[in-house]
Coordinates of C-alpha atoms and ligand atoms in Angstrom, one line a residue:
M29 CA -62.6 -12.8 46.0
Q30 CA -60.9 -15.5 47.9
L31 CA -59.0 -14.7 50.2
P32 CA -56.4 -17.5 51.1
S33 CA -57.2 -18.9 54.8
A34 CA -52.9 -19.0 56.5
F35 CA -53.9 -15.2 55.1
I36 CA -57.1 -14.3 57.7
T37 CA -55.0 -16.9 59.9
S38 CA -52.0 -13.3 60.3
L39 CA -53.9 -10.9 60.3
R40 CA -56.3 -12.8 63.5
G41 CA -55.5 -9.7 66.3
L42 CA -54.5 -7.6 64.9
P43 CA -54.9 -4.0 66.1
G44 CA -58.4 -3.0 64.1
F45 CA -58.4 -6.1 62.4
D46 CA -63.0 -7.1 62.2
E47 CA -62.7 -10.6 59.9
A48 CA -65.9 -10.3 59.4
A49 CA -65.9 -6.7 57.7
F50 CA -62.8 -6.8 56.2
L51 CA -63.8 -10.7 54.5
Q52 CA -67.3 -7.8 53.5
V53 CA -65.8 -5.1 51.7
H54 CA -63.0 -7.6 49.7
T55 CA -65.9 -9.0 48.3
S56 CA -68.8 -6.0 48.3
G57 CA -67.6 -4.5 44.9
E58 CA -66.9 -1.2 45.7
K59 CA -63.7 0.2 44.2
I60 CA -63.0 3.6 45.4
T61 CA -61.2 6.8 42.9
S62 CA -59.0 9.3 44.1
V63 CA -57.3 12.3 42.8
R64 CA -53.9 15.0 44.0
I65 CA -54.1 18.0 42.3
N66 CA -50.8 19.7 41.1
P67 CA -51.1 22.5 43.3
S68 CA -47.9 24.1 41.0
K69 CA -50.8 23.9 37.8
T70 CA -53.6 24.6 39.5
D71 CA -55.6 25.5 42.4
H72 CA -59.1 23.4 42.2
L73 CA -60.1 19.6 41.0
P74 CA -60.7 20.4 37.3
I75 CA -62.5 16.9 36.6
H76 CA -66.0 17.3 37.0
V77 CA -67.3 15.0 38.4
N78 CA -68.9 15.1 42.0
S79 CA -66.3 15.0 44.6
I80 CA -65.3 14.6 48.8
P81 CA -61.5 15.5 49.6
V82 CA -59.2 12.9 50.8
P83 CA -59.3 14.5 55.2
W84 CA -55.7 14.0 55.7
T85 CA -54.4 16.2 52.9
R86 CA -55.0 19.7 51.3
Y87 CA -54.4 18.6 47.6
G88 CA -56.3 15.1 47.2
F89 CA -60.2 13.9 46.5
Y90 CA -62.8 11.1 46.8
L91 CA -64.5 11.0 42.7
S92 CA -68.0 9.5 43.1
E93 CA -67.5 7.2 39.8
R94 CA -64.0 7.1 38.3
P95 CA -64.2 8.8 35.1
P96 CA -61.7 7.7 31.8
F97 CA -58.6 9.4 32.4
T98 CA -56.8 8.8 29.3
F99 CA -59.0 10.8 26.9
D100 CA -58.6 13.7 30.0
P101 CA -56.1 16.8 28.2
L102 CA -56.1 17.8 32.4
F103 CA -54.7 14.8 32.9
H104 CA -51.9 14.7 30.3
A105 CA -51.1 18.0 31.4
G106 CA -49.9 17.2 35.4
C107 CA -53.0 19.2 36.6
Y108 CA -53.2 15.6 39.0
Y109 CA -52.0 12.3 39.6
V110 CA -54.4 9.5 40.0
Q111 CA -52.9 7.9 43.1
E112 CA -54.9 6.0 46.8
A113 CA -56.0 7.6 49.6
S114 CA -54.4 6.5 52.0
S115 CA -51.4 6.0 50.3
M116 CA -51.7 10.2 51.0
F117 CA -51.3 10.2 54.6
L118 CA -47.7 10.0 53.9
E119 CA -48.4 14.1 54.0
Q120 CA -49.0 14.4 57.3
A121 CA -45.5 12.0 58.8
L122 CA -44.1 14.7 56.2
L123 CA -45.6 17.8 57.7
Q124 CA -45.6 17.1 61.8
T125 CA -42.7 15.9 61.4
T126 CA -40.1 18.4 59.3
D127 CA -40.0 22.1 58.8
C128 CA -40.9 22.1 55.2
S129 CA -40.2 25.7 54.9
Q130 CA -36.9 25.6 54.8
P131 CA -35.3 23.5 51.8
L132 CA -33.9 20.2 52.5
K133 CA -32.7 17.3 51.2
V134 CA -35.0 14.7 50.5
L135 CA -34.7 10.8 48.9
D136 CA -37.5 9.1 48.0
L137 CA -35.8 5.8 47.4
C138 CA -38.7 3.5 46.2
A139 CA -40.6 5.8 44.1
A140 CA -41.3 4.3 41.1
P141 CA -44.1 5.7 39.5
G142 CA -44.5 8.5 41.2
G143 CA -47.9 8.8 43.6
K144 CA -45.3 9.5 46.2
T145 CA -42.9 11.4 44.6
T146 CA -45.1 13.9 43.2
H147 CA -46.8 14.8 46.3
L148 CA -43.8 15.6 48.3
Q149 CA -42.7 18.2 45.4
S150 CA -45.5 18.9 46.5
L151 CA -45.3 19.6 50.1
L152 CA -41.2 20.4 50.1
H153 CA -39.8 24.1 49.7
P154 CA -39.3 25.0 45.9
E155 CA -35.2 24.8 47.0
S156 CA -35.4 21.7 48.1
L157 CA -34.0 19.0 46.7
L158 CA -35.6 15.4 45.8
V159 CA -33.6 12.3 45.4
S160 CA -36.5 9.4 43.2
N161 CA -34.7 6.6 43.2
E162 CA -35.6 3.5 41.5
V163 CA -33.4 0.5 40.9
I164 CA -35.6 -1.5 38.5
R165 CA -35.1 0.5 35.5
S166 CA -37.9 -0.5 33.1
R167 CA -39.9 1.7 36.3
A168 CA -36.9 3.9 36.7
A169 CA -38.6 5.2 32.9
V170 CA -42.0 5.2 33.7
L171 CA -41.1 7.4 36.6
R172 CA -39.4 9.8 34.9
D173 CA -41.7 11.0 32.2
N174 CA -43.8 11.4 35.6
V175 CA -41.4 13.9 37.3
I176 CA -41.1 15.6 33.6
K177 CA -45.3 15.8 33.6
W178 CA -45.6 16.8 37.4
G179 CA -43.8 20.0 36.2
A180 CA -41.1 19.8 38.1
E181 CA -37.3 21.1 38.2
N182 CA -36.1 20.5 41.6
I183 CA -36.3 16.6 41.1
A184 CA -33.1 14.0 40.0
V185 CA -34.3 10.5 39.1
T186 CA -31.9 8.3 39.6
N187 CA -31.9 4.5 39.8
N188 CA -30.0 2.8 41.9
D189 CA -29.2 -0.1 44.3
P190 CA -30.1 1.2 48.1
K191 CA -26.6 -0.4 49.0
D192 CA -25.5 3.1 46.4
F193 CA -26.6 5.5 48.8
E194 CA -23.5 5.0 50.7
A195 CA -21.6 6.8 48.5
L196 CA -23.3 9.8 50.2
P197 CA -23.2 9.7 53.8
G198 CA -25.2 12.2 56.3
F199 CA -26.3 13.5 52.6
F200 CA -31.2 13.8 53.4
D201 CA -32.9 15.7 55.9
V202 CA -35.6 13.4 54.8
V203 CA -35.5 9.2 53.8
V204 CA -38.9 7.6 52.7
V205 CA -38.4 4.1 52.3
D206 CA -42.6 3.4 50.6
A207 CA -40.7 -0.5 50.4
P208 CA -41.6 -4.0 48.1
C209 CA -43.7 -5.5 49.4
S210 CA -46.3 -8.3 49.7
G211 CA -49.4 -6.0 48.7
S212 CA -51.9 -7.4 50.9
G213 CA -53.2 -3.9 51.0
L214 CA -53.9 -3.8 47.0
F215 CA -56.3 -7.0 47.0
R216 CA -59.2 -4.6 46.6
R217 CA -57.2 -3.2 43.4
D218 CA -55.4 -5.7 42.0
E219 CA -56.9 -9.4 42.5
E220 CA -53.8 -10.5 40.1
A221 CA -51.4 -10.6 43.8
I222 CA -53.6 -12.6 45.6
D223 CA -52.6 -15.6 43.8
E224 CA -48.5 -14.5 44.7
W225 CA -49.0 -14.5 48.8
S226 CA -47.2 -16.3 51.0
E227 CA -46.1 -17.1 53.9
N228 CA -42.9 -17.7 52.4
N229 CA -42.9 -14.2 50.0
V230 CA -44.1 -12.4 53.4
A231 CA -41.0 -13.5 55.2
L232 CA -38.7 -12.6 52.5
C233 CA -40.3 -9.5 52.4
S234 CA -39.7 -8.3 55.5
Q235 CA -35.7 -9.7 55.1
R236 CA -36.0 -7.8 52.2
Q237 CA -36.9 -4.5 53.5
Q238 CA -34.9 -5.3 56.6
R239 CA -31.8 -5.0 53.8
I240 CA -32.9 -2.1 51.9
L241 CA -33.7 0.4 55.6
A242 CA -30.0 -0.9 56.2
D243 CA -28.7 0.2 53.5
V244 CA -30.6 3.1 53.3
L245 CA -29.3 4.4 57.1
P246 CA -26.6 5.8 56.6
A247 CA -27.8 8.9 53.8
L248 CA -29.6 10.3 57.0
K249 CA -28.6 12.4 58.8
E250 CA -28.3 12.7 62.6
D251 CA -31.6 14.3 63.6
G252 CA -33.1 13.7 60.1
I253 CA -36.2 12.1 59.1
L254 CA -37.3 8.3 58.5
I255 CA -40.3 7.8 57.0
Y256 CA -41.0 4.3 56.3
S257 CA -44.7 2.3 54.5
T258 CA -45.7 -0.7 53.6
C259 CA -49.6 -1.3 51.1
S260 CA -49.1 -5.0 53.7
Y261 CA -51.2 -5.6 56.4
S262 CA -48.5 -8.4 57.5
E263 CA -47.2 -8.1 61.4
E264 CA -43.6 -9.3 59.6
E265 CA -43.5 -6.4 56.7
D266 CA -45.1 -3.7 59.5
E267 CA -44.7 -3.6 63.2
V268 CA -41.7 -6.7 63.2
L269 CA -39.8 -3.6 61.3
L270 CA -40.2 -0.2 63.7
K271 CA -39.9 -2.2 66.2
W272 CA -36.1 -3.2 64.3
L273 CA -35.8 0.6 63.4
T274 CA -36.3 1.6 67.4
E275 CA -34.4 -1.4 69.2
T276 CA -31.7 -2.3 66.4
A277 CA -31.2 0.2 64.2
G278 CA -31.6 3.0 67.1
L279 CA -33.7 5.5 65.6
E280 CA -36.6 7.5 67.6
G281 CA -40.5 6.9 66.8
L282 CA -42.1 9.5 67.0
E283 CA -45.5 9.6 67.7
L284 CA -48.6 11.4 64.9
K285 CA -51.5 13.2 65.7
T286 CA -55.1 12.0 63.8
E287 CA -58.4 12.2 63.8
E288 CA -60.3 10.2 65.7
T289 CA -63.0 10.3 62.7
W290 CA -60.4 8.9 59.7
N291 CA -60.3 5.5 61.9
I292 CA -56.1 5.3 61.1
V293 CA -55.7 2.5 64.2
P294 CA -52.9 2.9 66.0
A295 CA -50.2 0.4 66.0
R296 CA -47.1 0.6 68.7
S297 CA -44.7 -1.9 68.6
G298 CA -42.2 -1.1 71.2
N299 CA -40.9 2.4 71.2
A300 CA -42.6 3.4 67.8
F301 CA -45.3 3.9 66.2
G302 CA -47.2 2.8 63.6
Y303 CA -50.4 3.9 61.8
R304 CA -52.4 1.1 60.1
F305 CA -55.8 2.3 57.3
W306 CA -57.7 -0.8 57.4
P307 CA -60.4 -0.5 54.3
H308 CA -63.5 -1.5 56.6
L309 CA -62.3 0.9 58.4
L310 CA -62.3 4.1 56.3
K311 CA -61.8 5.3 53.1
G312 CA -58.7 3.9 51.9
E313 CA -57.1 0.4 50.2
G314 CA -54.9 -1.3 53.3
F315 CA -52.0 0.7 54.1
F316 CA -49.3 1.0 57.3
I317 CA -47.1 3.5 58.4
G318 CA -44.9 4.9 60.4
V319 CA -42.3 7.8 60.6
F320 CA -38.8 7.8 63.0
R321 CA -35.6 10.1 63.5
K322 CA -31.4 9.3 62.9
K323 CA -30.2 9.6 66.5
S324 CA -26.9 8.7 65.6
T325 CA -24.7 9.6 64.1
A326 CA -23.8 9.7 60.1
A327 CA -20.3 10.0 58.5
A328 CA -18.8 12.8 56.8
L329 CA -19.6 13.6 53.1
G330 CA -15.7 14.0 52.5
K331 CA -14.7 16.1 50.2
Y332 CA -14.9 16.1 46.7
R333 CA -14.0 19.1 43.2
A334 CA -17.3 19.9 41.6
S335 CA -16.9 18.5 37.9
T336 CA -20.0 20.1 35.7
K337 CA -19.8 23.2 34.6
A338 CA -22.1 25.8 33.6
L339 CA -22.6 26.6 30.1
P340 CA -20.9 29.3 28.8
A341 CA -23.2 32.6 28.6
K342 CA -22.1 32.3 24.5
E343 CA -23.6 28.5 24.4
T344 CA -27.1 29.6 26.3
A345 CA -28.5 32.6 24.6
P346 CA -30.4 30.3 21.6
L347 CA -32.1 29.6 24.9
E348 CA -33.6 33.6 26.1
K349 CA -36.7 33.4 24.6
W350 CA -37.6 29.6 25.1
I351 CA -37.0 30.2 29.0
S352 CA -37.3 32.1 31.2
T353 CA -33.4 31.8 32.7
T354 CA -33.8 33.6 35.9
G355 CA -31.7 31.5 38.6
L356 CA -30.7 28.9 36.3
R357 CA -28.2 27.4 34.9
F358 CA -27.8 25.0 31.8
V359 CA -25.4 22.1 31.7
S360 CA -24.6 19.4 29.3
F361 CA -24.8 15.6 29.1
G362 CA -25.8 13.8 26.0
G363 CA -25.7 16.5 24.1
K364 CA -28.7 17.3 25.9
V365 CA -29.5 20.8 27.7
Y366 CA -30.9 20.8 31.5
A367 CA -31.6 23.7 33.4
W368 CA -30.3 23.1 37.1
N369 CA -32.2 26.2 39.8
E370 CA -28.6 27.8 40.5
V371 CA -29.3 27.2 44.4
L372 CA -29.1 23.1 43.7
F373 CA -26.7 23.0 41.6
E374 CA -23.9 21.6 44.3
S375 CA -26.3 19.1 45.0
L376 CA -27.2 18.3 42.1
D377 CA -23.6 17.8 41.0
L378 CA -22.8 15.8 43.2
V379 CA -25.5 13.5 43.0
A380 CA -24.6 13.1 39.5
Q381 CA -20.9 12.5 40.4
R382 CA -22.0 9.4 42.9
L383 CA -25.1 8.2 41.5
R384 CA -26.6 7.2 38.2
V385 CA -29.0 9.9 37.0
L386 CA -31.5 9.1 34.2
Y387 CA -33.0 13.6 35.2
S388 CA -32.4 16.2 37.5
G389 CA -33.7 19.7 37.3
L390 CA -35.4 20.2 33.4
L391 CA -34.3 19.2 30.6
A392 CA -35.1 22.5 27.8
G393 CA -34.2 20.7 24.3
E394 CA -30.6 20.1 22.2
L395 CA -28.5 22.9 20.8
M396 CA -28.7 23.0 16.4
R397 CA -26.4 24.8 15.2
E398 CA -26.9 27.6 18.3
K399 CA -31.1 27.2 17.7
L400 CA -32.7 24.8 20.6
V401 CA -35.0 21.7 19.4
P402 CA -37.3 22.1 22.7
D403 CA -37.6 19.3 24.7
H404 CA -41.3 17.6 25.5
A405 CA -39.7 18.1 29.8
L406 CA -39.7 22.4 28.8
A407 CA -43.8 22.3 27.8
L408 CA -45.0 20.9 31.0
S409 CA -42.9 22.6 32.6
G410 CA -45.0 26.0 33.0
R411 CA -41.2 28.1 32.6
T412 CA -41.4 28.5 28.7
A413 CA -40.7 32.8 28.5
A414 CA -43.6 34.3 28.0
A415 CA -43.0 35.1 24.2
V416 CA -44.0 31.5 23.4
I417 CA -47.0 31.0 21.4
R418 CA -49.9 29.2 22.7
A419 CA -52.1 27.2 20.6
P420 CA -55.3 27.2 22.4
L421 CA -56.7 23.2 21.3
S422 CA -60.1 22.3 21.9
K423 CA -61.0 18.5 23.6
E424 CA -61.3 16.5 20.1
A425 CA -57.9 19.1 18.7
A426 CA -56.4 18.3 21.7
I427 CA -57.3 14.7 22.2
R428 CA -55.8 13.9 18.0
Y429 CA -52.3 16.2 19.5
L430 CA -52.1 13.5 22.5
Q431 CA -52.8 10.6 19.5
R432 CA -50.1 11.6 17.5
K433 CA -52.5 12.8 14.6
D434 CA -51.9 15.1 12.2
I435 CA -54.4 18.5 13.9
S436 CA -54.4 21.8 11.4
I437 CA -55.0 24.6 13.4
E438 CA -55.7 28.8 12.5
A439 CA -52.6 30.2 13.3
A440 CA -52.0 33.4 12.1
Q441 CA -48.0 32.5 13.1
K442 CA -45.8 29.9 12.2
G443 CA -43.1 28.0 13.9
W444 CA -42.8 26.2 17.8
Q445 CA -45.7 26.9 19.8
L446 CA -46.9 25.6 22.9
A447 CA -50.6 23.7 22.4
T448 CA -52.7 24.1 24.6
F449 CA -55.6 22.7 26.5
K450 CA -56.9 25.4 28.6
D451 CA -54.9 27.0 29.3
H452 CA -52.1 23.7 30.2
P453 CA -49.7 23.6 28.0
L454 CA -49.5 19.8 26.3
G455 CA -46.3 19.7 24.0
W456 CA -45.2 21.3 21.5
I457 CA -46.4 22.3 17.4
N458 CA -44.1 23.1 14.5
V459 CA -46.4 24.9 12.8
L460 CA -45.3 25.5 9.1
P461 CA -46.8 26.8 5.8
N462 CA -49.0 23.5 5.0
R463 CA -48.9 22.0 7.8
V464 CA -48.4 21.5 11.4
N465 CA -45.6 18.9 12.8
N466 CA -47.1 17.6 15.9
Y467 CA -44.2 16.8 18.9
Y468 CA -45.9 15.5 21.3
P469 CA -43.2 12.5 22.2
K470 CA -44.5 9.0 20.7
E471 CA -43.9 6.4 23.8
L472 CA -46.5 9.1 25.3
R473 CA -49.3 8.5 22.9
I474 CA -52.7 7.9 23.6
L475 CA -53.4 4.5 21.7
K476 CA -56.9 3.5 21.9
E477 CA -59.4 5.6 19.9
Y478 CA -61.7 7.8 21.7
P479 CA -64.7 7.2 21.8
S480 CA -66.6 10.0 19.7
Q481 CA -63.3 9.0 16.4
E482 CA -64.6 5.0 16.4
R483 CA -67.6 4.7 13.5
Ligands
LIG582 N1 -43.1 4.9 46.1 C1 -44.0 4.1 44.8 C2 -45.6 5.5 44.4 O1 -45.6 5.8 45.8 O2 -46.1 5.7 43.5 C3 -44.5 2.8 45.6 C4 -43.5 2.8 45.6 S1 -43.3 1.0 45.4 C5 -44.5 -0.4 46.9 C6 -42.0 -0.2 45.7 C7 -40.9 -0.1 44.6 O3 -39.7 -0.2 45.0 C8 -41.3 0.1 42.7 O4 -41.2 0.7 42.1 C9 -39.9 -2.2 43.1 O5 -39.2 -1.4 41.9 C10 -39.4 -1.3 43.8 N2 -38.2 -2.3 44.5 C11 -38.4 -3.6 44.3 N3 -37.3 -4.1 44.8 C12 -36.7 -3.3 45.7 C13 -35.2 -3.1 46.7 N4 -34.9 -4.8 47.0 N5 -34.6 -1.4 46.6 C14 -35.6 -0.8 46.3 N6 -36.6 -1.4 45.8 C15 -37.1 -2.0 45.6

């Protein structure tokens, strides 16, 4: 691995940088694997390899080896998310500055593929609204799939430019900007990123980061919290932005507590507090984060009239046997029925009026001739009614199911059932008299052959 000399020169003098140790970790070939569990689906790590906790989060674990996640049905069931460990420090940034025992409105502005979004969802009060936005359409679709897999029902996935959020002035209590950056923090994992690195690109990223922050700040309420992070080591994308946020944009920098043993390096910048994660000092990739409080007032949201109509009870009656409907109202978009938590109804409606929403609440399915054709999202949600039949699968059958191959099961009853592995739903099947229809979504299916299936 050859790191550009202009890159190394640019890091000299930064707090925590040690050239020899930094170069050594980039050539050692060490690969760190870490995952974060989904507390709404499991209270323990469901992977059988040696593990140790990531110290700055209650949900993260380092694994002693990288198991083949593709062939673990619980990965597809959304029981955990494979995520780089340093980024999980978001938990400290949020919990040390925000009272998460209250419902909040939170925006994750640069959210795909969904690492921070799924983490935020686990930390927030369940009646919080999380708007997860991604400007690139194809990446927003991946974000939506990960939100569905996580089983969340309090998220709206949007596909907007940061500037579009000016339509929601002062709406959010917390805004997370995990900014697009030059990516040097991930060089160990992604060697191709090394070729794309240039001083010019760092300068362009820095300008873009400033533009993104300036565009989104009006959407943050007075006294609201801004969390800014990058996976770049460059001062122009890190400390320079912190300085701009306090000195020009008028935010107040907030200091975070870190344990000495974590080896996270504080990086002051004017009145702001940044935190540097160096791979030669801790078990994780390069990462940078700073937290702020907005001190200026925000413009008023303005009057709006609710435009989404909840479906009348007689239309939603067929849903009762599928979904535990307590606290939910049903709405219809493009012929599909979504469940919205009634306490979030007004906010979800407002977001739908002012942004481009790809997904919101929980997609229950499609009503056809007064019957529900259930959606995959409902299967993964943990909201299915108790009466829904479950079909437990062996590991081999679960993998065949996830490959969207034919499966056969010993079923006493016919009809729609939840295919499960170790009690965790994977998706829907429909048991007919002479065959089993596999409703695992085609676009999510495992394409590789399982080793024991190869001849
Ligand atoms: N937060 C994500 C996670 O934890 O999984 C990773 C986000 S990644 C560092 C930055 C994201 O910003 C990318 O998904 C990228 O598509 C998006 N992005 C690119 N250009 C952007 C822009 N001009 N404004 C906002 N987001 C942008």
